[in-house]
CSV table of C-alpha atoms in Angstrom, one decimal:
chain,number,residue,atom,x,y,z
A,1008,UNK,CA,121.3,75.8,203.8
A,1009,UNK,CA,122.0,73.0,201.2
A,1010,UNK,CA,121.6,75.5,198.4
A,1011,UNK,CA,124.3,77.8,200.0
A,1012,UNK,CA,126.7,74.8,200.2
A,1013,UNK,CA,126.0,73.8,196.6
A,1014,UNK,CA,126.6,77.5,195.5
A,1015,UNK,CA,129.8,77.7,197.4
A,1016,UNK,CA,131.2,74.5,196.0
A,1017,UNK,CA,130.2,75.5,192.5
A,1018,UNK,CA,131.9,78.8,193.0
A,1019,UNK,CA,135.1,77.1,194.0
A,1020,UNK,CA,134.9,74.7,191.1
A,1021,UNK,CA,134.6,77.7,188.8
A,1022,UNK,CA,137.6,79.4,190.4
A,1023,UNK,CA,139.8,76.3,190.0
A,1024,UNK,CA,138.6,76.0,186.3
A,1025,UNK,CA,139.6,79.6,185.8
A,1026,UNK,CA,143.0,79.0,187.5
A,1027,UNK,CA,143.9,76.1,185.3
A,1028,UNK,CA,142.7,77.8,182.1
A,1029,UNK,CA,144.8,80.8,182.9
A,1030,UNK,CA,148.0,78.8,183.0
A,1031,UNK,CA,147.6,76.4,180.1
A,1032,UNK,CA,150.5,77.9,178.3
A,1033,UNK,CA,152.7,77.6,181.4
A,1034,UNK,CA,151.8,73.9,181.7
A,1035,UNK,CA,152.7,73.3,178.1
A,1036,UNK,CA,156.1,74.9,178.5
A,1037,UNK,CA,156.8,72.8,181.6
A,1038,UNK,CA,156.0,69.6,179.6
A,1039,UNK,CA,158.2,70.6,176.7
A,1040,UNK,CA,161.3,71.8,178.5
A,1041,UNK,CA,162.9,72.3,181.9
A,1042,UNK,CA,161.2,75.4,183.4
A,1043,UNK,CA,163.2,78.5,184.3
A,1044,UNK,CA,163.1,79.9,187.9
A,1045,UNK,CA,160.2,82.2,187.2
A,1046,UNK,CA,158.2,79.4,185.6
A,1047,UNK,CA,159.0,77.1,188.5
A,1048,UNK,CA,157.8,79.7,191.0
A,1049,UNK,CA,154.6,80.2,188.9
A,1050,UNK,CA,154.0,76.4,188.8
A,1051,UNK,CA,154.4,76.2,192.5
A,1052,UNK,CA,151.9,79.0,193.0
A,1053,UNK,CA,149.4,77.4,190.7
A,1054,UNK,CA,149.7,74.0,192.5
A,1055,UNK,CA,149.3,75.8,195.8
A,1056,UNK,CA,146.2,77.7,194.7
A,1057,UNK,CA,144.8,74.5,193.2
A,1058,UNK,CA,144.9,72.7,196.5
A,1059,UNK,CA,143.7,75.7,198.4
A,1060,UNK,CA,140.6,75.8,196.2
A,1061,UNK,CA,140.0,72.1,196.9
A,1062,UNK,CA,140.5,72.6,200.6
A,1063,UNK,CA,138.0,75.5,200.6
A,1064,UNK,CA,135.4,73.0,199.2
A,1065,UNK,CA,136.3,70.4,201.8
A,1066,UNK,CA,136.0,72.9,204.6
A,1067,UNK,CA,132.6,74.0,203.4
A,1068,UNK,CA,131.4,70.4,203.4
A,1069,UNK,CA,133.0,69.7,206.8
A,1070,UNK,CA,131.5,72.7,208.4
A,1071,UNK,CA,128.0,72.8,206.8
A,1072,UNK,CA,127.3,69.1,206.0
A,1073,UNK,CA,129.4,67.1,208.5
A,1074,UNK,CA,129.4,69.8,211.1
A,1075,UNK,CA,132.8,68.5,212.1
A,1076,UNK,CA,136.2,70.1,211.2
A,1077,UNK,CA,139.3,68.2,212.3
A,1078,UNK,CA,141.2,69.9,215.0
A,1079,UNK,CA,144.3,67.7,215.1
A,1080,UNK,CA,147.8,68.9,214.3
A,1081,UNK,CA,147.4,67.1,211.0
A,1082,UNK,CA,144.0,68.6,210.3
A,1083,UNK,CA,144.7,69.2,206.6
A,1084,UNK,CA,145.4,65.5,206.0
A,1085,UNK,CA,142.5,64.5,208.3
A,1086,UNK,CA,140.1,66.8,206.3
A,1087,UNK,CA,141.1,65.1,203.1
A,1088,UNK,CA,140.5,61.7,204.7
A,1089,UNK,CA,137.2,62.9,206.0
A,1090,UNK,CA,136.1,63.5,202.4
A,1091,UNK,CA,136.4,59.8,201.7
A,1092,UNK,CA,134.1,58.8,204.6
A,1093,UNK,CA,130.4,58.1,204.5
A,1094,UNK,CA,129.3,58.6,208.1
A,1095,UNK,CA,126.9,61.5,207.8
A,1096,UNK,CA,126.8,61.9,204.0
A,1097,UNK,CA,127.6,60.4,200.7
A,1098,UNK,CA,131.3,60.1,200.2
A,1099,UNK,CA,132.8,63.2,198.5
A,1100,UNK,CA,136.0,61.6,197.1
A,1101,UNK,CA,137.1,58.1,196.3
A,1102,UNK,CA,140.1,56.9,198.2
A,1103,UNK,CA,142.0,56.6,194.9
A,1104,UNK,CA,141.6,60.3,194.0
A,1105,UNK,CA,142.2,61.3,197.7
A,1106,UNK,CA,145.5,59.4,197.4
A,1107,UNK,CA,146.5,61.5,194.4
A,1108,UNK,CA,145.4,64.7,196.2
A,1109,UNK,CA,147.6,63.9,199.1
A,1110,UNK,CA,150.6,64.6,196.9
A,1111,UNK,CA,149.2,68.1,196.1
A,1112,UNK,CA,148.6,68.6,199.9
A,1113,UNK,CA,152.2,67.6,200.6
A,1114,UNK,CA,153.5,70.0,197.9
A,1115,UNK,CA,151.3,72.8,199.2
A,1116,UNK,CA,152.7,72.3,202.7
A,1117,UNK,CA,156.3,72.4,201.3
A,1118,UNK,CA,155.5,75.5,199.2
A,1119,UNK,CA,154.0,77.4,202.1
A,1120,UNK,CA,157.0,76.8,204.3
A,1121,UNK,CA,159.9,77.6,201.8
A,1122,UNK,CA,161.1,80.4,199.8
A,1123,UNK,CA,160.5,80.3,196.0
A,1124,UNK,CA,164.2,80.5,195.3
A,1125,UNK,CA,164.5,77.1,196.9
A,1126,UNK,CA,162.4,75.6,194.2
A,1127,UNK,CA,164.9,74.1,191.8
A,1128,UNK,CA,163.6,71.9,189.1
A,1129,UNK,CA,165.9,69.0,189.7
A,1130,UNK,CA,165.3,69.1,193.4
A,1131,UNK,CA,161.5,69.6,193.0
A,1132,UNK,CA,161.4,66.7,190.7
A,1133,UNK,CA,163.1,64.5,193.3
A,1134,UNK,CA,161.6,66.0,196.5
A,1135,UNK,CA,158.0,67.0,195.7
A,1136,UNK,CA,157.7,65.5,192.2
A,1137,UNK,CA,156.5,68.7,190.7
A,1138,UNK,CA,156.5,67.2,187.2
A,1139,UNK,CA,154.4,64.4,188.5
A,1140,UNK,CA,151.9,66.9,189.9
A,1141,UNK,CA,151.9,69.3,186.9
A,1142,UNK,CA,151.6,66.8,184.1
A,1143,UNK,CA,148.5,65.0,185.3
A,1144,UNK,CA,146.9,68.1,186.9
A,1145,UNK,CA,144.2,68.5,184.3
A,1146,UNK,CA,143.4,64.8,184.4
A,1147,UNK,CA,143.3,64.8,188.2
A,1148,UNK,CA,141.1,67.9,188.2
A,1149,UNK,CA,138.6,66.2,185.8
A,1150,UNK,CA,138.3,63.2,188.1
A,1151,UNK,CA,137.9,65.4,191.2
A,1152,UNK,CA,135.4,67.6,189.5
A,1153,UNK,CA,133.4,64.5,188.4
A,1154,UNK,CA,133.3,63.2,191.9
A,1155,UNK,CA,132.3,66.6,193.3
A,1156,UNK,CA,129.5,66.7,190.7
A,1157,UNK,CA,128.2,63.3,191.9
A,1158,UNK,CA,128.3,64.6,195.4
A,1159,UNK,CA,126.5,67.8,194.4
A,1160,UNK,CA,123.8,65.8,192.6
A,1161,UNK,CA,123.3,63.8,195.8
A,1162,UNK,CA,122.8,67.0,197.8
A,1163,UNK,CA,120.1,68.1,195.3
A,1164,UNK,CA,118.1,64.9,195.9
A,1165,UNK,CA,115.4,65.1,198.6
């Protein structure tokens, strides 16, 4: 069972790597200039997919390692918090990185419940801080991936 968990997590890590590599040019444009409507919609989609990939990892751990998936109305937030706990396993995420990921979770919620034409750069910058999310995305991913790797290494130990 542990090998299946490790395999699923590694698959999702590879998918997120591929996602971010596919949009490097888009990120560079967003850093250099105010994005147009198409780029804003694309950035929103990438951020949405990024957090979905992470949540797939968290759900795998919750189901197969913790054997406990939150069932509250805030289950997405509770799931993220669960990844910082050490009750039945080694902690998956530090509270610091989970705090950063909460911003991506918040954006994902906003993105899922709005139309893309509502995504205006100035408003996003104020409301969901898209710039704040896009610019450090690669750095946040490196930190998350490192913490996931430490967790995977702990699963491999007898």
